[in-house]
Short mmCIF file of C-alpha atoms in Angstrom, two decimals:
data_model
loop_
_atom_site.label_atom_id
_atom_site.label_comp_id
_atom_site.label_asym_id
_atom_site.label_seq_id
_atom_site.Cartn_x
_atom_site.Cartn_y
_atom_site.Cartn_z
CA MET A 1 2.56 -16.17 -18.41
CA LYS A 2 1.81 -12.49 -18.19
CA GLN A 3 -0.38 -11.20 -21.01
CA ASN A 4 -0.68 -7.65 -22.30
CA TYR A 5 -4.19 -6.37 -22.85
CA THR A 6 -4.97 -3.32 -24.98
CA VAL A 7 -8.28 -1.55 -25.44
CA ARG A 8 -8.91 -0.86 -29.12
CA HIS A 9 -10.48 2.55 -29.58
CA GLY A 10 -13.95 2.28 -31.11
CA ALA A 11 -13.91 -1.52 -31.10
CA LEU A 12 -17.64 -1.65 -30.32
CA GLU A 13 -18.73 1.20 -32.59
CA GLY A 14 -21.13 0.11 -35.29
CA ILE A 15 -21.91 -3.27 -33.71
CA GLU A 16 -25.48 -2.36 -32.80
CA ALA A 17 -26.09 -0.94 -36.27
CA PHE A 18 -24.66 -4.09 -37.87
CA LEU A 19 -26.86 -6.35 -35.74
CA ALA A 20 -29.97 -4.31 -36.54
CA VAL A 21 -29.34 -4.49 -40.27
CA ALA A 22 -28.58 -8.22 -40.04
CA ARG A 23 -31.83 -8.73 -38.11
CA HIS A 24 -34.06 -6.72 -40.49
CA ARG A 25 -32.07 -7.24 -43.71
CA ASN A 26 -32.98 -3.63 -44.42
CA PHE A 27 -31.18 -0.37 -43.60
CA ARG A 28 -34.35 1.72 -43.30
CA ARG A 29 -36.06 -0.69 -40.90
CA ALA A 30 -32.84 -0.98 -38.91
CA ALA A 31 -32.64 2.83 -38.66
CA ALA A 32 -36.27 3.03 -37.49
CA ASP A 33 -35.55 0.34 -34.89
CA LEU A 34 -32.56 2.28 -33.56
CA GLY A 35 -34.23 5.69 -33.80
CA VAL A 36 -31.62 7.17 -36.15
CA THR A 37 -31.45 8.05 -39.84
CA PRO A 38 -30.70 5.44 -42.54
CA SER A 39 -27.59 7.39 -43.51
CA ALA A 40 -26.28 7.15 -39.92
CA VAL A 41 -26.75 3.37 -39.97
CA SER A 42 -25.08 3.12 -43.36
CA GLN A 43 -22.10 5.18 -42.20
CA ALA A 44 -21.73 3.10 -39.02
CA VAL A 45 -21.76 -0.14 -40.99
CA ARG A 46 -19.26 1.18 -43.57
CA ALA A 47 -16.92 2.29 -40.74
CA LEU A 48 -17.21 -1.15 -39.13
CA GLU A 49 -16.45 -2.87 -42.44
CA ALA A 50 -13.44 -0.60 -42.89
CA ARG A 51 -12.10 -1.63 -39.48
CA MET A 52 -12.75 -5.30 -40.27
CA GLY A 53 -11.10 -5.00 -43.66
CA THR A 54 -13.93 -6.86 -45.38
CA ALA A 55 -17.53 -6.45 -46.51
CA LEU A 56 -20.12 -7.74 -44.07
CA PHE A 57 -23.18 -7.26 -46.29
CA VAL A 58 -24.07 -7.90 -49.89
CA ARG A 59 -26.17 -4.92 -50.98
CA THR A 60 -28.42 -4.74 -54.01
CA THR A 61 -31.14 -2.23 -54.89
CA ARG A 62 -33.76 -4.67 -53.58
CA SER A 63 -32.14 -6.66 -50.81
CA VAL A 64 -29.44 -6.86 -48.16
CA GLY A 65 -27.70 -10.12 -47.33
CA LEU A 66 -24.77 -11.24 -45.22
CA THR A 67 -21.44 -12.16 -46.70
CA GLU A 68 -19.71 -15.26 -45.39
CA PRO A 69 -17.47 -13.16 -43.08
CA GLY A 70 -20.57 -11.21 -42.09
CA GLN A 71 -22.37 -14.40 -41.06
CA ARG A 72 -19.37 -15.55 -39.01
CA PHE A 73 -19.23 -12.15 -37.33
CA LEU A 74 -22.97 -12.26 -36.59
CA ASP A 75 -22.70 -15.73 -35.06
CA ARG A 76 -20.17 -14.50 -32.50
CA ALA A 77 -21.02 -10.81 -32.09
CA GLY A 78 -24.76 -11.35 -31.64
CA PRO A 79 -24.63 -13.41 -28.41
CA ALA A 80 -21.75 -11.30 -27.07
CA PHE A 81 -23.69 -8.06 -27.60
CA GLU A 82 -26.76 -9.55 -25.91
CA GLU A 83 -24.56 -10.39 -22.91
CA LEU A 84 -23.30 -6.78 -22.79
CA VAL A 85 -26.86 -5.46 -22.89
CA ALA A 86 -27.94 -7.90 -20.17
CA ALA A 87 -24.96 -6.88 -18.02
CA GLY A 88 -25.89 -3.22 -18.35
CA GLU A 89 -29.51 -3.92 -17.46
CA ALA A 90 -28.43 -5.91 -14.40
CA VAL A 91 -26.28 -3.01 -13.19
CA ARG A 92 -29.10 -0.50 -13.77
CA ASP A 93 -31.52 -2.81 -11.98
CA ALA A 94 -29.21 -3.08 -8.96
CA SER A 95 -28.90 0.70 -8.84
CA GLN A 96 -32.66 1.21 -8.82
CA ARG A 97 -34.08 -1.40 -6.43
CA PRO A 98 -32.86 -3.40 -3.42
CA THR A 99 -31.30 -6.54 -4.84
CA GLY A 100 -28.04 -8.49 -4.90
CA LEU A 101 -25.41 -9.51 -2.36
CA LEU A 102 -24.97 -7.20 0.65
CA ARG A 103 -21.70 -7.90 2.52
CA LEU A 104 -21.13 -6.50 6.02
CA SER A 105 -18.01 -6.61 8.21
CA VAL A 106 -19.00 -6.54 11.89
CA PRO A 107 -17.46 -7.34 15.31
CA ARG A 108 -18.62 -10.59 16.89
CA ALA A 109 -20.20 -8.79 19.83
CA VAL A 110 -22.45 -6.74 17.54
CA VAL A 111 -24.17 -9.77 16.00
CA PRO A 112 -26.35 -10.79 18.99
CA LEU A 113 -26.87 -7.21 20.16
CA ILE A 114 -27.83 -5.43 16.94
CA LEU A 115 -28.11 -7.84 14.01
CA GLU A 116 -29.78 -10.99 15.34
CA PRO A 117 -33.00 -9.15 16.35
CA MET A 118 -33.49 -7.82 12.81
CA ILE A 119 -32.06 -10.45 10.44
CA ALA A 120 -35.29 -12.44 10.03
CA SER A 121 -37.50 -9.40 9.43
CA PHE A 122 -34.99 -7.91 6.98
CA CYS A 123 -34.75 -11.11 4.94
CA ARG A 124 -38.54 -11.32 4.80
CA ALA A 125 -38.87 -7.67 3.78
CA TYR A 126 -36.19 -7.86 1.07
CA PRO A 127 -36.14 -11.36 -0.42
CA GLU A 128 -34.03 -10.27 -3.40
CA ILE A 129 -31.12 -9.25 -1.14
CA GLN A 130 -28.61 -11.87 -0.03
CA LEU A 131 -27.21 -10.75 3.33
CA GLU A 132 -23.68 -11.88 4.17
CA ILE A 133 -22.32 -11.11 7.67
CA ALA A 134 -18.58 -11.50 8.23
CA ALA A 135 -18.16 -11.48 12.02
CA SER A 136 -14.60 -10.53 12.91
CA ASP A 137 -12.98 -8.04 15.23
CA GLU A 138 -10.29 -7.24 12.67
CA MET A 139 -10.44 -3.78 11.12
CA VAL A 140 -10.75 -4.45 7.41
CA ASP A 141 -10.53 -2.20 4.38
CA LEU A 142 -14.06 -2.29 3.00
CA ALA A 143 -13.05 -1.83 -0.64
CA THR A 144 -10.21 -4.36 -0.54
CA GLY A 145 -12.37 -6.90 1.30
CA GLY A 146 -15.33 -6.45 -1.03
CA PHE A 147 -17.67 -5.21 1.71
CA ASP A 148 -20.55 -2.81 1.20
CA ALA A 149 -20.39 -1.52 4.79
CA GLY A 150 -19.00 -2.20 8.23
CA ILE A 151 -20.12 -1.77 11.83
CA ARG A 152 -17.69 -0.57 14.49
CA LEU A 153 -17.30 1.58 17.59
CA GLY A 154 -17.23 5.22 16.58
CA GLN A 155 -13.66 5.92 17.65
CA PHE A 156 -12.30 3.32 15.22
CA ILE A 157 -14.01 4.65 12.07
CA ALA A 158 -11.91 6.70 9.62
CA THR A 159 -12.97 10.31 9.16
CA ASP A 160 -13.49 9.90 5.40
CA MET A 161 -16.25 7.31 5.93
CA VAL A 162 -19.97 8.05 6.04
CA ALA A 163 -21.12 6.99 9.53
CA VAL A 164 -24.70 6.18 10.57
CA ARG A 165 -25.35 6.01 14.32
CA LEU A 166 -26.87 2.75 15.55
CA THR A 167 -26.63 3.23 19.33
CA PRO A 168 -26.27 6.14 21.76
CA PRO A 169 -22.92 6.59 23.55
CA PHE A 170 -22.32 4.06 26.31
CA ALA A 171 -19.83 3.26 29.04
CA PHE A 172 -17.04 0.70 29.23
CA VAL A 173 -17.59 -1.28 32.41
CA VAL A 174 -15.22 -3.42 34.46
CA VAL A 175 -16.90 -6.68 35.41
CA GLY A 176 -16.06 -9.77 37.42
CA SER A 177 -17.89 -12.84 38.61
CA PRO A 178 -19.29 -12.89 42.16
CA ASP A 179 -16.92 -15.77 42.92
CA TYR A 180 -13.86 -13.85 41.70
CA LEU A 181 -14.81 -10.72 43.66
CA GLU A 182 -15.41 -12.76 46.79
CA ARG A 183 -11.96 -14.32 46.51
CA HIS A 184 -10.02 -11.21 45.53
CA GLY A 185 -12.12 -8.29 46.76
CA ARG A 186 -13.63 -5.39 44.83
CA PRO A 187 -11.23 -2.78 43.43
CA GLU A 188 -12.19 0.64 44.77
CA ARG A 189 -9.70 2.70 42.74
CA VAL A 190 -8.03 2.32 39.37
CA ASP A 191 -4.69 1.75 41.14
CA ASP A 192 -6.19 -1.33 42.81
CA LEU A 193 -6.21 -3.09 39.43
CA ARG A 194 -2.48 -3.74 39.87
CA HIS A 195 -3.44 -6.45 42.34
CA HIS A 196 -6.05 -8.10 40.10
CA ALA A 197 -6.04 -10.53 37.17
CA CYS A 198 -7.17 -8.37 34.27
CA LEU A 199 -8.30 -9.92 30.99
CA ARG A 200 -7.02 -7.91 28.05
CA LEU A 201 -8.02 -7.23 24.46
CA ARG A 202 -5.56 -7.28 21.57
CA ARG A 203 -6.65 -4.94 18.78
CA SER A 204 -6.36 -5.82 15.11
CA ASN A 205 -3.26 -3.61 14.79
CA GLY A 206 -1.49 -5.88 17.29
CA ALA A 207 -1.56 -3.48 20.26
CA ILE A 208 -2.97 -4.43 23.66
CA ALA A 209 -5.87 -2.10 24.42
CA PRO A 210 -5.41 -0.11 27.64
CA TRP A 211 -8.34 0.14 30.03
CA SER A 212 -10.06 3.51 29.81
CA PHE A 213 -11.41 5.54 32.72
CA VAL A 214 -12.28 9.15 33.51
CA ASP A 215 -11.43 11.27 36.53
CA GLY A 216 -13.65 14.33 36.27
CA ASN A 217 -12.85 15.72 32.81
CA GLU A 218 -9.54 13.88 32.57
CA ALA A 219 -9.24 10.67 30.57
CA ILE A 220 -7.12 7.95 32.18
CA GLU A 221 -5.59 4.94 30.46
CA ALA A 222 -4.48 2.08 32.69
CA MET A 223 -2.06 -0.60 31.52
CA VAL A 224 -3.16 -3.76 33.27
CA SER A 225 -1.92 -7.34 33.31
CA GLY A 226 -3.44 -10.77 33.67
CA PRO A 227 -3.55 -14.38 32.49
CA LEU A 228 -5.60 -13.99 29.29
CA ILE A 229 -5.41 -11.95 26.08
CA ALA A 230 -8.25 -12.30 23.56
CA HIS A 231 -9.13 -10.66 20.25
CA ASP A 232 -12.82 -10.11 20.96
CA TYR A 233 -15.14 -9.08 23.78
CA PRO A 234 -17.31 -12.24 23.93
CA THR A 235 -14.23 -14.32 24.76
CA LEU A 236 -13.20 -11.90 27.52
CA LEU A 237 -16.73 -11.87 28.88
CA GLY A 238 -16.93 -15.64 28.95
CA ALA A 239 -13.63 -15.89 30.84
CA ALA A 240 -14.80 -13.28 33.34
CA MET A 241 -17.98 -15.27 34.00
CA GLN A 242 -15.78 -18.32 34.69
CA GLY A 243 -13.93 -16.36 37.39
CA VAL A 244 -10.63 -16.05 35.49
CA GLY A 245 -10.37 -12.34 36.21
CA LEU A 246 -11.81 -8.88 35.57
CA ALA A 247 -12.71 -7.69 32.07
CA GLN A 248 -13.51 -4.27 30.66
CA THR A 249 -16.19 -4.42 27.97
CA PRO A 250 -18.85 -2.16 26.43
CA ARG A 251 -21.83 -2.00 28.76
CA PRO A 252 -24.34 -3.39 26.21
CA VAL A 253 -22.18 -6.52 25.89
CA ALA A 254 -22.23 -7.10 29.67
CA GLU A 255 -25.81 -6.04 30.45
CA ARG A 256 -27.41 -9.48 30.26
CA PRO A 257 -24.88 -11.37 32.45
CA ILE A 258 -24.99 -8.48 34.93
CA ALA A 259 -28.80 -8.66 35.03
CA GLU A 260 -28.64 -12.44 35.47
CA GLY A 261 -26.20 -12.13 38.38
CA LYS A 262 -23.35 -13.85 36.53
CA LEU A 263 -21.24 -10.71 36.61
CA MET A 264 -20.96 -7.62 38.82
CA SER A 265 -19.64 -4.23 37.72
CA VAL A 266 -16.98 -2.33 39.64
CA LEU A 267 -15.40 1.13 39.37
CA ASP A 268 -18.63 2.49 37.87
CA GLY A 269 -17.86 6.01 39.10
CA VAL A 270 -14.81 6.30 36.84
CA ALA A 271 -16.07 4.28 33.84
CA GLY A 272 -14.83 5.47 30.47
CA SER A 273 -17.18 5.83 27.50
CA THR A 274 -17.39 5.43 23.72
CA PRO A 275 -19.33 7.45 21.12
CA GLY A 276 -21.40 4.35 20.39
CA VAL A 277 -21.78 1.88 17.52
CA PHE A 278 -22.01 3.10 13.93
CA LEU A 279 -22.55 1.58 10.52
CA TYR A 280 -20.07 3.07 8.08
CA HIS A 281 -19.53 2.99 4.33
CA PRO A 282 -17.56 4.95 1.72
CA GLY A 283 -20.57 5.92 -0.44
CA LYS A 284 -20.59 9.70 -0.20
CA ARG A 285 -22.04 10.15 -3.70
CA GLN A 286 -24.58 7.36 -3.92
CA VAL A 287 -25.79 4.63 -1.60
CA LEU A 288 -26.97 1.52 -3.43
CA PRO A 289 -30.62 0.63 -2.74
CA LYS A 290 -29.65 -2.65 -1.02
CA LEU A 291 -27.56 -0.76 1.56
CA ARG A 292 -30.13 2.02 1.93
CA ALA A 293 -32.79 -0.62 2.60
CA PHE A 294 -30.60 -2.21 5.29
CA ILE A 295 -29.89 1.12 7.00
CA ASP A 296 -33.57 2.10 6.98
CA HIS A 297 -34.58 -1.32 8.33
CA LEU A 298 -32.02 -1.12 11.13
CA LYS A 299 -33.40 2.27 12.15
CA SER A 300 -36.99 1.05 12.03
CA VAL A 301 -36.39 -1.85 14.43
CA ALA A 302 -34.00 -0.02 16.77
#
């Protein structure tokens, strides 16, 4: 059943004054505790009683006591007010020092390349931060997904985001296994890809990513075909190493298997490029200490 919620104007006004008087059983001591005048405390309590429609205190010239409704109100309002104060202190604490849950949305390929080398040292340096890494190649809305920041290739980051560079620009390379290239030959031109099994990437928007090349200052996009479509680069790379076909991936992703002789690059002279990998977040006004600590740590170990 749908419920209607209304915010009552001034519903919390006078609560702190009431609790102080109930604690000290004295208006002057309550005023001194709150740093205000006794008349201000008295006015706040009278306004609260008017809203409640009943007296909360029994006042004499020598003493202050709680009425029965006042005691009931104290029993419930006291713990609730303490919870509100504790909640405010927790928020202030989180805004002043690195603490709390830090959620990041990152592509799978970024985890071993950028995050794995620094996770252990970051967790040791900031034990009060809980780091959560959601590895997915889907482009997510950070606010809707509850993420503090994301990591993506520069060309896929919205212009209204704050972007922090993590890598220099790098090339997209076409790679194939030695066995595949021996069986099918090396492509010498982009047009030769029509005769090759090309492993393709489906982006999170559903589109098949074209392969990108450059010819001088001219960007070229080639629509290729082949037996496999994947949603992430590690899957494409693994299939290429098994000899299924050629794959186009960011160079940092392919560097190790190339160095180990598991893959060979082709068409290097016309390789396209990307601006690099960036961490991005929407915090133009203020970056929470937990995220600032993560950014600074990433830069220090890069």
